[in-house]
mmCIF file of C-alpha atoms in Angstrom:
data_model
loop_
_atom_site.group_PDB
_atom_site.id
_atom_site.type_symbol
_atom_site.label_atom_id
_atom_site.label_comp_id
_atom_site.label_asym_id
_atom_site.label_seq_id
_atom_site.Cartn_x
_atom_site.Cartn_y
_atom_site.Cartn_z
ATOM 1 C CA MET A 1 105.942 101.518 100.462
ATOM 2 C CA ASN A 2 104.094 98.547 98.944
ATOM 3 C CA ARG A 3 104.903 95.050 100.107
ATOM 4 C CA ARG A 4 105.605 92.435 97.474
ATOM 5 C CA LEU A 5 102.478 90.320 97.173
ATOM 6 C CA PRO A 6 102.553 86.611 96.338
ATOM 7 C CA VAL A 7 101.772 85.567 92.771
ATOM 8 C CA LEU A 8 99.316 82.770 92.038
ATOM 9 C CA PHE A 9 98.587 80.110 89.463
ATOM 10 C CA ILE A 10 95.161 78.563 90.005
ATOM 11 C CA GLY A 11 93.907 75.473 88.204
ATOM 12 C CA HIS A 12 90.344 76.496 87.443
ATOM 13 C CA GLY A 13 88.779 73.285 86.086
ATOM 14 C CA SER A 14 85.030 73.169 85.534
ATOM 15 C CA PRO A 15 82.901 76.341 85.723
ATOM 16 C CA MET A 16 80.787 74.400 88.241
ATOM 17 C CA ASN A 17 83.437 75.128 90.869
ATOM 18 C CA ALA A 18 82.026 78.665 90.996
ATOM 19 C CA ILE A 19 78.919 77.392 92.803
ATOM 20 C CA GLU A 20 80.307 74.361 94.607
ATOM 21 C CA ASN A 21 81.584 73.941 98.145
ATOM 22 C CA ASN A 22 84.451 71.474 98.115
ATOM 23 C CA ASN A 23 88.059 71.181 99.248
ATOM 24 C CA TYR A 24 89.241 73.177 96.248
ATOM 25 C CA THR A 25 86.853 76.095 96.810
ATOM 26 C CA LYS A 26 87.633 76.028 100.540
ATOM 27 C CA MET A 27 91.303 76.404 99.619
ATOM 28 C CA LEU A 28 90.486 79.511 97.580
ATOM 29 C CA LYS A 29 88.399 81.001 100.383
ATOM 30 C CA ASN A 30 91.153 80.420 102.926
ATOM 31 C CA LEU A 31 93.744 81.863 100.546
ATOM 32 C CA GLY A 32 91.768 85.072 100.105
ATOM 33 C CA GLU A 33 91.524 85.442 103.872
ATOM 34 C CA THR A 34 95.241 84.772 104.384
ATOM 35 C CA ILE A 35 97.177 86.841 101.864
ATOM 36 C CA GLU A 36 97.468 90.602 102.125
ATOM 37 C CA LYS A 37 94.655 92.454 100.410
ATOM 38 C CA PRO A 38 95.839 93.752 97.022
ATOM 39 C CA LYS A 39 95.122 97.127 95.415
ATOM 40 C CA ALA A 40 93.863 95.353 92.311
ATOM 41 C CA ILE A 41 94.058 91.989 90.585
ATOM 42 C CA LEU A 42 95.453 91.319 87.114
ATOM 43 C CA ILE A 43 94.356 87.948 85.734
ATOM 44 C CA ILE A 44 95.899 86.072 82.817
ATOM 45 C CA SER A 45 93.168 83.591 81.863
ATOM 46 C CA ALA A 46 93.340 80.699 79.432
ATOM 47 C CA HIS A 47 90.032 81.884 78.001
ATOM 48 C CA TRP A 48 91.092 85.170 76.438
ATOM 49 C CA LEU A 49 93.197 84.571 73.330
ATOM 50 C CA THR A 50 93.892 87.496 71.020
ATOM 51 C CA ASP A 51 95.922 88.577 68.011
ATOM 52 C CA GLY A 52 98.305 90.738 70.019
ATOM 53 C CA SER A 53 98.423 91.409 73.770
ATOM 54 C CA TYR A 54 95.648 93.485 75.356
ATOM 55 C CA ILE A 55 94.659 94.961 78.699
ATOM 56 C CA ASP A 56 90.906 95.270 79.128
ATOM 57 C CA ILE A 57 90.023 98.721 80.478
ATOM 58 C CA GLN A 58 86.506 99.201 81.829
ATOM 59 C CA ASP A 59 85.295 100.716 85.085
ATOM 60 C CA GLU A 60 82.872 97.837 85.573
ATOM 61 C CA PRO A 61 84.071 94.860 83.505
ATOM 62 C CA LYS A 62 81.205 92.840 82.116
ATOM 63 C CA GLN A 63 80.867 89.274 83.338
ATOM 64 C CA ILE A 64 81.331 86.763 80.523
ATOM 65 C CA TYR A 65 79.532 83.421 80.704
ATOM 66 C CA ASP A 66 81.795 81.675 78.208
ATOM 67 C CA PHE A 67 80.402 78.142 78.571
ATOM 68 C CA TYR A 68 77.316 76.241 77.503
ATOM 69 C CA GLY A 69 74.962 73.595 78.844
ATOM 70 C CA PHE A 70 75.408 74.209 82.561
ATOM 71 C CA PRO A 71 72.708 74.674 85.249
ATOM 72 C CA ASP A 72 70.784 77.975 85.303
ATOM 73 C CA GLU A 73 72.224 78.741 88.733
ATOM 74 C CA LEU A 74 75.648 79.259 87.175
ATOM 75 C CA TYR A 75 74.353 81.828 84.677
ATOM 76 C CA GLN A 76 72.593 83.721 87.471
ATOM 77 C CA LEU A 77 75.729 84.093 89.571
ATOM 78 C CA GLU A 78 77.047 87.654 89.483
ATOM 79 C CA TYR A 79 80.545 88.961 90.120
ATOM 80 C CA LYS A 80 80.924 92.658 89.419
ATOM 81 C CA PRO A 81 83.917 94.531 90.820
ATOM 82 C CA THR A 82 83.840 98.299 90.337
ATOM 83 C CA GLY A 83 86.378 101.123 90.264
ATOM 84 C CA VAL A 84 88.544 99.079 87.934
ATOM 85 C CA LYS A 85 89.401 101.567 85.197
ATOM 86 C CA LYS A 86 92.192 103.531 86.893
ATOM 87 C CA TYR A 87 94.060 100.348 87.830
ATOM 88 C CA ALA A 88 93.669 98.791 84.391
ATOM 89 C CA GLN A 89 94.812 102.076 82.858
ATOM 90 C CA PHE A 90 97.850 102.107 85.158
ATOM 91 C CA ALA A 91 98.697 98.565 84.062
ATOM 92 C CA TYR A 92 98.342 99.542 80.423
ATOM 93 C CA GLU A 93 100.659 102.537 80.883
ATOM 94 C CA SER A 94 103.207 100.202 82.502
ATOM 95 C CA LEU A 95 103.061 97.721 79.634
ATOM 96 C CA LYS A 96 102.362 99.715 76.465
ATOM 97 C CA ASP A 97 106.064 100.136 75.673
ATOM 98 C CA PHE A 98 106.239 96.335 75.413
ATOM 99 C CA GLY A 99 103.587 96.145 72.709
ATOM 100 C CA VAL A 100 100.530 95.728 74.922
ATOM 101 C CA LYS A 101 97.394 97.464 73.605
ATOM 102 C CA SER A 102 94.152 98.476 75.298
ATOM 103 C CA THR A 103 90.564 97.444 74.625
ATOM 104 C CA ASN A 104 87.161 97.656 76.297
ATOM 105 C CA GLN A 105 85.689 94.676 74.462
ATOM 106 C CA TRP A 106 86.293 91.896 76.995
ATOM 107 C CA GLY A 107 85.537 91.808 80.731
ATOM 108 C CA LEU A 108 85.964 88.931 83.176
ATOM 109 C CA ASP A 109 85.617 85.439 81.713
ATOM 110 C CA HIS A 110 84.975 82.374 83.857
ATOM 111 C CA GLY A 111 88.707 81.724 84.150
ATOM 112 C CA ALA A 112 88.715 84.882 86.256
ATOM 113 C CA TRP A 113 85.384 85.268 88.045
ATOM 114 C CA ALA A 114 84.854 81.600 88.923
ATOM 115 C CA ILE A 115 88.056 81.828 90.981
ATOM 116 C CA LEU A 116 87.522 85.346 92.314
ATOM 117 C CA LYS A 117 84.031 84.407 93.530
ATOM 118 C CA HIS A 118 85.700 82.281 96.217
ATOM 119 C CA LEU A 119 88.937 84.221 96.637
ATOM 120 C CA TYR A 120 87.247 87.610 97.178
ATOM 121 C CA PRO A 121 83.502 86.875 97.347
ATOM 122 C CA ASN A 122 82.470 90.488 97.992
ATOM 123 C CA ALA A 123 83.901 91.631 94.630
ATOM 124 C CA ASP A 124 85.447 94.523 96.536
ATOM 125 C CA ILE A 125 88.834 94.485 94.779
ATOM 126 C CA PRO A 126 89.204 95.868 91.239
ATOM 127 C CA ALA A 127 89.983 93.055 88.790
ATOM 128 C CA PHE A 128 90.841 93.040 85.103
ATOM 129 C CA GLN A 129 92.504 90.842 82.490
ATOM 130 C CA LEU A 130 95.582 90.661 80.307
ATOM 131 C CA SER A 131 95.047 88.572 77.180
ATOM 132 C CA LEU A 132 97.154 85.735 75.800
ATOM 133 C CA ASN A 133 98.715 86.632 72.460
ATOM 134 C CA HIS A 134 98.167 83.509 70.362
ATOM 135 C CA ASN A 135 101.120 84.460 68.137
ATOM 136 C CA PHE A 136 103.626 84.324 70.993
ATOM 137 C CA THR A 137 106.159 81.584 71.596
ATOM 138 C CA PRO A 138 106.451 80.272 75.176
ATOM 139 C CA GLU A 139 109.574 82.428 75.572
ATOM 140 C CA GLU A 140 107.644 85.555 74.557
ATOM 141 C CA HIS A 141 104.898 84.826 77.075
ATOM 142 C CA TYR A 142 107.566 84.398 79.743
ATOM 143 C CA LYS A 143 109.284 87.661 78.784
ATOM 144 C CA LEU A 144 106.017 89.580 79.015
ATOM 145 C CA GLY A 145 105.498 87.984 82.419
ATOM 146 C CA LEU A 146 108.792 89.535 83.525
ATOM 147 C CA LYS A 147 107.365 92.962 82.701
ATOM 148 C CA LEU A 148 104.611 92.475 85.302
ATOM 149 C CA LYS A 149 107.105 92.874 88.157
ATOM 150 C CA THR A 150 106.438 96.616 88.329
ATOM 151 C CA LEU A 151 102.738 95.997 88.919
ATOM 152 C CA ARG A 152 103.518 93.415 91.572
ATOM 153 C CA GLU A 153 105.739 95.921 93.346
ATOM 154 C CA GLN A 154 102.878 98.434 93.227
ATOM 155 C CA GLY A 155 100.553 96.145 95.195
ATOM 156 C CA PHE A 156 98.790 94.333 92.355
ATOM 157 C CA LEU A 157 98.010 90.628 92.721
ATOM 158 C CA ILE A 158 99.052 88.771 89.570
ATOM 159 C CA LEU A 159 96.991 85.629 89.001
ATOM 160 C CA GLY A 160 97.358 83.038 86.251
ATOM 161 C CA SER A 161 94.307 80.868 85.598
ATOM 162 C CA GLY A 162 94.487 77.653 83.594
ATOM 163 C CA ASN A 163 95.318 73.957 83.995
ATOM 164 C CA ILE A 164 98.623 72.100 83.709
ATOM 165 C CA VAL A 165 96.753 69.130 82.229
ATOM 166 C CA HIS A 166 93.659 69.989 80.190
ATOM 167 C CA ASN A 167 92.227 67.428 77.773
ATOM 168 C CA LEU A 168 88.447 67.714 77.545
ATOM 169 C CA ARG A 169 88.160 64.928 74.967
ATOM 170 C CA LYS A 170 89.634 62.431 77.427
ATOM 171 C CA ILE A 171 87.457 63.394 80.415
ATOM 172 C CA LYS A 172 85.997 60.387 82.234
ATOM 173 C CA PHE A 173 82.333 60.653 83.174
ATOM 174 C CA ASP A 174 81.853 57.055 84.303
ATOM 175 C CA SER A 175 82.494 55.586 87.753
ATOM 176 C CA ASP A 176 86.248 55.356 87.142
ATOM 177 C CA THR A 177 87.629 58.891 87.108
ATOM 178 C CA SER A 178 91.171 57.925 88.082
ATOM 179 C CA PRO A 179 93.916 59.953 86.370
ATOM 180 C CA TYR A 180 95.518 58.711 83.178
ATOM 181 C CA ASP A 181 99.168 57.729 83.563
ATOM 182 C CA TRP A 182 100.216 60.381 81.048
ATOM 183 C CA ALA A 183 98.348 63.053 83.013
ATOM 184 C CA ILE A 184 100.131 62.077 86.218
ATOM 185 C CA GLU A 185 103.486 62.039 84.420
ATOM 186 C CA PHE A 186 103.129 65.475 82.853
ATOM 187 C CA ASP A 187 101.665 67.076 85.968
ATOM 188 C CA SER A 188 104.562 65.643 88.008
ATOM 189 C CA TYR A 189 107.119 66.856 85.458
ATOM 190 C CA ILE A 190 105.834 70.439 85.733
ATOM 191 C CA ALA A 191 105.606 70.245 89.531
ATOM 192 C CA LYS A 192 109.225 69.093 89.722
ATOM 193 C CA ALA A 193 110.347 71.873 87.377
ATOM 194 C CA LEU A 194 108.556 74.445 89.541
ATOM 195 C CA THR A 195 110.075 73.076 92.744
ATOM 196 C CA ASN A 196 113.578 72.992 91.233
ATOM 197 C CA ASN A 197 113.263 76.460 89.711
ATOM 198 C CA ASP A 198 113.931 74.842 86.323
ATOM 199 C CA HIS A 199 112.371 77.434 84.050
ATOM 200 C CA GLU A 200 114.028 75.931 80.991
ATOM 201 C CA ALA A 201 111.985 72.795 81.594
ATOM 202 C CA LEU A 202 108.834 74.899 81.972
ATOM 203 C CA LEU A 203 109.554 76.646 78.676
ATOM 204 C CA ASN A 204 110.434 73.429 76.872
ATOM 205 C CA TYR A 205 107.331 71.546 77.973
ATOM 206 C CA LYS A 206 106.665 70.435 74.394
ATOM 207 C CA ASN A 207 109.772 68.231 74.582
ATOM 208 C CA GLN A 208 107.810 65.768 76.707
ATOM 209 C CA GLY A 209 106.454 64.017 73.635
ATOM 210 C CA ILE A 210 103.239 62.046 73.840
ATOM 211 C CA THR A 211 102.599 62.913 77.499
ATOM 212 C CA GLU A 212 102.541 66.617 76.602
ATOM 213 C CA LYS A 213 100.441 66.069 73.466
ATOM 214 C CA LEU A 214 97.820 64.183 75.455
ATOM 215 C CA SER A 215 97.954 66.541 78.428
ATOM 216 C CA LEU A 216 97.746 69.699 76.323
ATOM 217 C CA PRO A 217 96.084 69.146 72.942
ATOM 218 C CA THR A 218 96.125 72.964 72.869
ATOM 219 C CA ASP A 219 98.385 74.938 75.172
ATOM 220 C CA GLU A 220 96.319 77.998 76.176
ATOM 221 C CA HIS A 221 95.563 76.490 79.602
ATOM 222 C CA TYR A 222 99.265 76.038 80.309
ATOM 223 C CA LEU A 223 100.533 79.420 79.114
ATOM 224 C CA PRO A 224 99.320 81.536 82.081
ATOM 225 C CA LEU A 225 101.715 79.497 84.227
ATOM 226 C CA LEU A 226 104.680 81.001 82.351
ATOM 227 C CA TYR A 227 103.681 84.536 83.374
ATOM 228 C CA ILE A 228 103.578 83.476 87.019
ATOM 229 C CA ALA A 229 106.841 81.527 86.899
ATOM 230 C CA ALA A 230 108.578 84.533 85.341
ATOM 231 C CA LEU A 231 107.787 86.589 88.439
ATOM 232 C CA LYS A 232 109.665 84.339 90.859
ATOM 233 C CA GLU A 233 112.499 86.133 92.652
ATOM 234 C CA ALA A 234 115.681 84.391 93.869
ATOM 235 C CA ASP A 235 114.575 84.507 97.515
ATOM 236 C CA GLU A 236 111.137 83.015 96.881
ATOM 237 C CA LYS A 237 109.728 79.492 96.969
ATOM 238 C CA VAL A 238 106.879 77.685 95.259
ATOM 239 C CA SER A 239 104.126 76.390 97.552
ATOM 240 C CA PHE A 240 101.529 73.987 96.188
ATOM 241 C CA LEU A 241 98.095 75.056 97.359
ATOM 242 C CA TYR A 242 96.105 72.238 95.813
ATOM 243 C CA GLU A 243 96.911 69.054 93.916
ATOM 244 C CA GLY A 244 94.839 66.486 92.103
ATOM 245 C CA ILE A 245 93.699 65.397 88.665
ATOM 246 C CA GLU A 246 89.935 65.410 88.212
ATOM 247 C CA LEU A 247 87.892 63.377 85.727
ATOM 248 C CA GLY A 248 91.053 61.686 84.501
ATOM 249 C CA SER A 249 92.491 64.590 82.531
ATOM 250 C CA LEU A 250 92.115 67.936 84.362
ATOM 251 C CA SER A 251 94.956 68.905 86.688
ATOM 252 C CA MET A 252 93.778 71.181 89.461
ATOM 253 C CA ARG A 253 97.326 71.830 90.689
ATOM 254 C CA SER A 254 97.530 75.365 92.039
ATOM 255 C CA PHE A 255 100.535 77.132 93.501
ATOM 256 C CA MET A 256 101.759 80.313 95.106
ATOM 257 C CA ILE A 257 105.143 81.987 94.764
ATOM 258 C CA SER A 258 106.156 84.012 97.798
#
């Protein structure tokens, strides 16, 4: 019998975290050493938006360097899990009745591998992605998240990768990188909703007016959180693994439900 694994939402921030050694990456390393080893990992990343919902099925998912202008060291970093196909196929079979399709045209984008590089550095656990359907409402994302419970019960680790606050245009590169007031307000609003199990507040995040508009000029970095929240059972709690707003407008808040 499989034990119910935790589910995770990880604020991924800059791709540079993949090669850095800081408190955030130490948290990921410790987390990977602490939680029970999963059969496979399904990642919902902010960086794979599609017309429809897709599971990527490849035995060795290609590594996608979906960023520009970073040091060469980052483009030389490799993360290549193998033996993935049968688990991705199993996930597809579990979800196809809910409109999910299959493809072999993606791989692992940096929203996935930059986290996994610290979480499971040996790339010894099969990992694959579920896309974000850009036509979905927040409620539809949440409902698809509910359908992932079967995979969780089968020993899959479900991981959402994004940022609660993500405004690249407002990033501060000068000496003052303190968080904007609106970033603190929105991040705190979501944290409170998670703690209070207020999923209506999570779904109605756009009701927060200007703080939401500034925190999420586009919402793809927030949407993976809805998949993870949907998986919370009545007997489970939310634990914050990491908190902080970097460069003024990037929330690195990460949490576990267990």
